Coordinates of C-alpha atoms in Angstrom, one line a residue:
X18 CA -51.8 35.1 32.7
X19 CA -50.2 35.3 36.0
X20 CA -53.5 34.2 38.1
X21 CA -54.1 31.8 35.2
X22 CA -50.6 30.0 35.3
X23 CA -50.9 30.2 39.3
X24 CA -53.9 28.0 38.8
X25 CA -52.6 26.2 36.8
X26 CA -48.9 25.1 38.1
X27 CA -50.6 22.7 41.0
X28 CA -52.3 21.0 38.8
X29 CA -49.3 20.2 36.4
X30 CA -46.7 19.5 39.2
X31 CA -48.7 16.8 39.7
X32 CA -49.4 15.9 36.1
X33 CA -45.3 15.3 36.2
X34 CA -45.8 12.8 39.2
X35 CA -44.7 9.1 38.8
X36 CA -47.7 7.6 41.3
X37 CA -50.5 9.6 39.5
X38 CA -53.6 7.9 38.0
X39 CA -56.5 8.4 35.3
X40 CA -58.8 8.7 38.2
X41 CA -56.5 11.7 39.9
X42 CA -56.0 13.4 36.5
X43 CA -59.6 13.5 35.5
X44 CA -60.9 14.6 39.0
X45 CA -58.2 17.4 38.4
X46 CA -59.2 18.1 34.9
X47 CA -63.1 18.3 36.0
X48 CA -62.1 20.9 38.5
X49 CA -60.4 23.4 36.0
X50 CA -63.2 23.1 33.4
X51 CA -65.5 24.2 36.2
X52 CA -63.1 27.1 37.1
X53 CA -63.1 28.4 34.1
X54 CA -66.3 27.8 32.6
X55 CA -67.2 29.9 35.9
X56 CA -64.8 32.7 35.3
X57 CA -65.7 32.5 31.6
X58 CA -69.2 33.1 32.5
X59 CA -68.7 35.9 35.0
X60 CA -65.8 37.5 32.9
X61 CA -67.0 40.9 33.6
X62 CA -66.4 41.2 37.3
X63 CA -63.4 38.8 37.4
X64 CA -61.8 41.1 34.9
X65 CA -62.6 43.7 36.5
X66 CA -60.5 43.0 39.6
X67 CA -57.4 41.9 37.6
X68 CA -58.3 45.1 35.9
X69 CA -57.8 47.5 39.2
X70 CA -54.9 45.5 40.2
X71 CA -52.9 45.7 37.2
X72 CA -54.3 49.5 36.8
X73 CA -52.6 50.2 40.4
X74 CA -49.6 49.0 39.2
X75 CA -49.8 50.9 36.4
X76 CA -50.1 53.7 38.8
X77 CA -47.2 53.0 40.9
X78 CA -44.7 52.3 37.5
X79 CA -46.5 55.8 36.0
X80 CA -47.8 54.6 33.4
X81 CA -51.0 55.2 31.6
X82 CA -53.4 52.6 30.2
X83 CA -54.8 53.4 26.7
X84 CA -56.2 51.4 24.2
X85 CA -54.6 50.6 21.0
X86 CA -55.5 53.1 17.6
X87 CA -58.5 52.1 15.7
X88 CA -58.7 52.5 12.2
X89 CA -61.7 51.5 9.6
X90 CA -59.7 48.8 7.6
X91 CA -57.1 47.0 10.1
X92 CA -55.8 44.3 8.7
X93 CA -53.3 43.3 11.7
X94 CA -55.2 43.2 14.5
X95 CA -59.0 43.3 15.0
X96 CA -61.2 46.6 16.0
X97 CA -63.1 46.3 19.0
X98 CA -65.8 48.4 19.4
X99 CA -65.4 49.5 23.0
X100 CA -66.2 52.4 25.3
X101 CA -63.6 51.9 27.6
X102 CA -59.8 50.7 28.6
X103 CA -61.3 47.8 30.5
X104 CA -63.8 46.6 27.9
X105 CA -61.4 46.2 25.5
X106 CA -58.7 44.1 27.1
X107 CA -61.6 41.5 28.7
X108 CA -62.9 41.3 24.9
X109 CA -59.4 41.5 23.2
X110 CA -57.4 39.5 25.7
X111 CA -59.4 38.1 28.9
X112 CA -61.8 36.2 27.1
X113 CA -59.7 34.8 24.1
X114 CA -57.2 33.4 27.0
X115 CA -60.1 31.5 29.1
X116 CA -61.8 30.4 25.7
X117 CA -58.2 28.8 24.5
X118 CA -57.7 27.7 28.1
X119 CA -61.1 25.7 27.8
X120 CA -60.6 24.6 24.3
X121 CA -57.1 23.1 25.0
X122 CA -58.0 21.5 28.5
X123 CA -61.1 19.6 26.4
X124 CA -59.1 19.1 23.3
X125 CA -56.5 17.0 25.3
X126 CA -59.1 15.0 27.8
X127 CA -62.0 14.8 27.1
X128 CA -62.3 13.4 23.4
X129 CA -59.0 11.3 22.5
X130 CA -58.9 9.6 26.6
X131 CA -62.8 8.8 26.1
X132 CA -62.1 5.1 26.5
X133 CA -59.6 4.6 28.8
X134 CA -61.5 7.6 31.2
X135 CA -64.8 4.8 31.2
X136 CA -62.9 2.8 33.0
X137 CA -63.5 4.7 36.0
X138 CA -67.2 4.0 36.4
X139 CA -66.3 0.6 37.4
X140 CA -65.1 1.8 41.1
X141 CA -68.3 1.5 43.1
X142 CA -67.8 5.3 44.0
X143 CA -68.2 6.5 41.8
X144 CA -71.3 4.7 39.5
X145 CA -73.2 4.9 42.6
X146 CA -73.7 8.7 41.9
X147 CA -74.5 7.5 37.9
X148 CA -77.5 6.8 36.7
X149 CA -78.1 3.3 36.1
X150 CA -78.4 3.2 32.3
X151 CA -75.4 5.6 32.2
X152 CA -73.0 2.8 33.5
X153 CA -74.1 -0.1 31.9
X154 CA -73.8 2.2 28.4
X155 CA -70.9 2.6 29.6
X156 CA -69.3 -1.0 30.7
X157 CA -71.2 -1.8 26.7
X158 CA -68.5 1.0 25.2
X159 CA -65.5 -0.7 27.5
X160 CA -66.6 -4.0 26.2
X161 CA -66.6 -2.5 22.1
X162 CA -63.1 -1.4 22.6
X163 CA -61.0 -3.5 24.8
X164 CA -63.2 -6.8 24.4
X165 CA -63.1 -8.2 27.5
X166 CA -64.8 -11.4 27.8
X167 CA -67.5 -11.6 29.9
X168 CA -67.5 -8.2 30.8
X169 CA -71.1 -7.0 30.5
X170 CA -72.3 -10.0 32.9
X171 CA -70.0 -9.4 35.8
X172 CA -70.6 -5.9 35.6
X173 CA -74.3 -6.5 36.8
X174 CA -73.0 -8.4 39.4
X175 CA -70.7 -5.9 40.2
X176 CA -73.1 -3.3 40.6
X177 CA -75.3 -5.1 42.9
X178 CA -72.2 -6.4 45.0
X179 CA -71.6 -2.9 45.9
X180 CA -75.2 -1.4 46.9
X181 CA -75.5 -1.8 50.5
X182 CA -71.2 -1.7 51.8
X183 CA -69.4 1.4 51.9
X184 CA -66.6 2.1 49.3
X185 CA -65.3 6.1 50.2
X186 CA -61.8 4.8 51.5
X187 CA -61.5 2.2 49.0
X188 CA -58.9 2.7 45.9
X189 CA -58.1 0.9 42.6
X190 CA -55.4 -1.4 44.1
X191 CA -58.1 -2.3 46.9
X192 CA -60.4 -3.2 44.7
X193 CA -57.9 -5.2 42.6
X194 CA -56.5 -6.7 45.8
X195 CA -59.2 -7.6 47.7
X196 CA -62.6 -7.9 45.9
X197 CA -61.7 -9.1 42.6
X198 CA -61.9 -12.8 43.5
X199 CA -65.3 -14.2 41.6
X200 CA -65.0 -10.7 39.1
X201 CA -62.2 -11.8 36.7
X202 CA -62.8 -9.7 34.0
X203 CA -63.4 -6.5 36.0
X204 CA -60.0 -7.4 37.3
X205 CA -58.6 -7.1 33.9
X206 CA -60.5 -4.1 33.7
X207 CA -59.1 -2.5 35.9
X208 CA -55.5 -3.6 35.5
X209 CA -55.8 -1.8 32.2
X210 CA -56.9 1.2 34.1
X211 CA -54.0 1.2 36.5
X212 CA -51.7 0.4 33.8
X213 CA -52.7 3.2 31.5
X214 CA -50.3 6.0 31.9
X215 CA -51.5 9.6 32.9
X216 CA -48.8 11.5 31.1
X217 CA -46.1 10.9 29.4
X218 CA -43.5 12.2 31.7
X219 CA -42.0 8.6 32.6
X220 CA -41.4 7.9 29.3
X221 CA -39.6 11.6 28.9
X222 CA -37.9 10.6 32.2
X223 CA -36.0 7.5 29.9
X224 CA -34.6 9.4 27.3
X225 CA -32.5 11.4 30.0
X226 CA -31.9 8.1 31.4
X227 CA -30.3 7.3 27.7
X228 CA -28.1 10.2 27.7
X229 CA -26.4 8.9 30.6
X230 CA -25.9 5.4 30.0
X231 CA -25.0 6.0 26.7
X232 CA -21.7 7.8 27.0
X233 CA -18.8 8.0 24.6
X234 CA -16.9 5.6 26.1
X235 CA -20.1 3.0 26.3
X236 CA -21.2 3.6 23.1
X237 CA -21.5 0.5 20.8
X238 CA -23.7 -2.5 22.8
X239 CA -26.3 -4.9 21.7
X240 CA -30.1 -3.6 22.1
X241 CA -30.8 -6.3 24.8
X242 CA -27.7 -4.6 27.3
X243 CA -28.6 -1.0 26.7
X244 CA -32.3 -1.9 27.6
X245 CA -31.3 -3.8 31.1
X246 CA -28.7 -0.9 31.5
X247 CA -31.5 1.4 31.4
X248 CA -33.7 -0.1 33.7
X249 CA -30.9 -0.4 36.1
X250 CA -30.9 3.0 36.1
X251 CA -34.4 3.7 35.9
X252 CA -35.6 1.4 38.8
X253 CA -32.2 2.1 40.8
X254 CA -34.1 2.5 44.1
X255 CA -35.8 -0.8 43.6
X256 CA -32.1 -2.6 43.7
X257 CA -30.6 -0.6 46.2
X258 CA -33.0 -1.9 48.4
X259 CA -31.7 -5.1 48.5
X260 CA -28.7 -5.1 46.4
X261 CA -27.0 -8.1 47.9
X262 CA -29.7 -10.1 47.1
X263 CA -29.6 -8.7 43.1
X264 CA -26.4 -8.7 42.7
X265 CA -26.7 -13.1 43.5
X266 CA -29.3 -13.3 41.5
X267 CA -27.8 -11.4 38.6
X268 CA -24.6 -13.9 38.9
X269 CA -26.7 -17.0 39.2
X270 CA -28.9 -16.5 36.0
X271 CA -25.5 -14.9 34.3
X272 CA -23.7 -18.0 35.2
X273 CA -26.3 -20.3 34.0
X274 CA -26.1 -18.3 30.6
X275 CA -22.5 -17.6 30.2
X276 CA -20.0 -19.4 27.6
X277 CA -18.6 -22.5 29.2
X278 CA -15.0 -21.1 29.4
X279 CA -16.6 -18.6 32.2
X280 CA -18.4 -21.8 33.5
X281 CA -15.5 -22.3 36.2
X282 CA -15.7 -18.6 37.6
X283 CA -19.0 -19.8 39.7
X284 CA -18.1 -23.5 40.4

């Protein structure tokens, strides 16, 4: 579980970051499942070097490895016919772990993100190493579910625009930016795709947020304040880097909306 989680913890740092895409995650995602479908496949000699590490431990704590009592009927725990220590924690424990590992990792990404992870094939990137029936099934399933008009046409288009030029450097916001122009509705494909959220950790960020806007002594305001308050504190950076200039536009639109006994303040 150590090695495991060591492998893991990279990969879920940046899960937790604010700037992260569907793009990043999925390349990320791809990578594990072909770590452990790897290590699931050769689980006799990876185990067996976790094995001789955690046996020389053993050694140096004195302590002898044995494997649990077998009986005919167990009801607790299951009997595994083994001839040795080592076979019976790879097929009791190593190979459970990397199994639910697998099953979890493709549980959470690959079936209920089908949709917005289509998306992707419209970078030129990356559907030049597809197959050209493989993208156009899927710009047909991107069209079934977000129903963008148009779609399937300039996605032909698109394809051939991006044959012959070279596209490695190029990102999502580059594309949006620069070569979107006579492509509308790939542009609102892939807003959609930029918008889509990788995690959920910005939305976990806001409920902290909450908790310290919402003290005891500012406790009873309308929705409409406690929402701008929030995003005051949420997007903080954004004002301080130009405060002066929020801070007059914040009294200009609050003076144009203010009771006309406050009207006098900002004459």
């Amino acid at each position: 579980m150590a090695k495991y989680s060591a492998i893991l913890e990279p990969v879920t740092n940046i899960l937790q970051g604010v700037s992260v895409d569907l793009y990043k995650v999925s390349k990320h995602i791809n990578s594990l499942l072909i770590l452990f479908d790897s290590h699931r496949i050769d689980a006799d000699n990876i185990f067996q070097t976790l094995f001789n590490e955690a046996k020389s431990i053993a050694i140096d704590l004195d302590i002898f490895i044995t494997c649990p009592r077998t009986v005919k009927k167990q009801s607790l725990r299951a009997n595994y016919e083994t001839e040795s220590c080592e076979d019976y924690y790879r097929v009791s424990m190593f190979i459970p772990y990397i199994d639910s590992n697998l099953q979890s990792i493709k549980e959470r990404f690959e079936k209920k993100n089908d949709n917005a992870f289509l998306l992707q094939y419209l970078h030129p990137n990356i559907f030049k190493k597809l197959e050209k029936k493989i993208y156009f099934e899927s710009v047909e399933k991107i069209f079934d579910f977000y129903k963008i008009d148009n779609l399937q046409a300039e996605a032909k288009s698109w394809y051939n625009f991006w044959q012959n030029k070279d596209c490695q450097d190029i990102d999502f916001i580059d594309l949006l930016n620069c070569n979107c122009t006579f492509f509308p509705s790939i542009a609102v494909a892939l807003e959609i795709f930029l918008s889509l959220p990788a995690t959920s950790c910005t939305t976990e960020r806001s409920f902290s947020t909450l908790r310290r806007v919402k003290t005891w002594l500012r406790s009873t305001m309308g929705g409409d304040r406690l929402s701008g308050i929030c995003m005051l504190s949420v997007h903080r950076e954004k004002i301080n880097a130009d405060k002066e200039k929020f801070i007059e536009n914040a009294l200009t639109q609050f003076g144009r909306e203010c009771p006309r006994r406050l009207i006098k303040i900002y004459i």
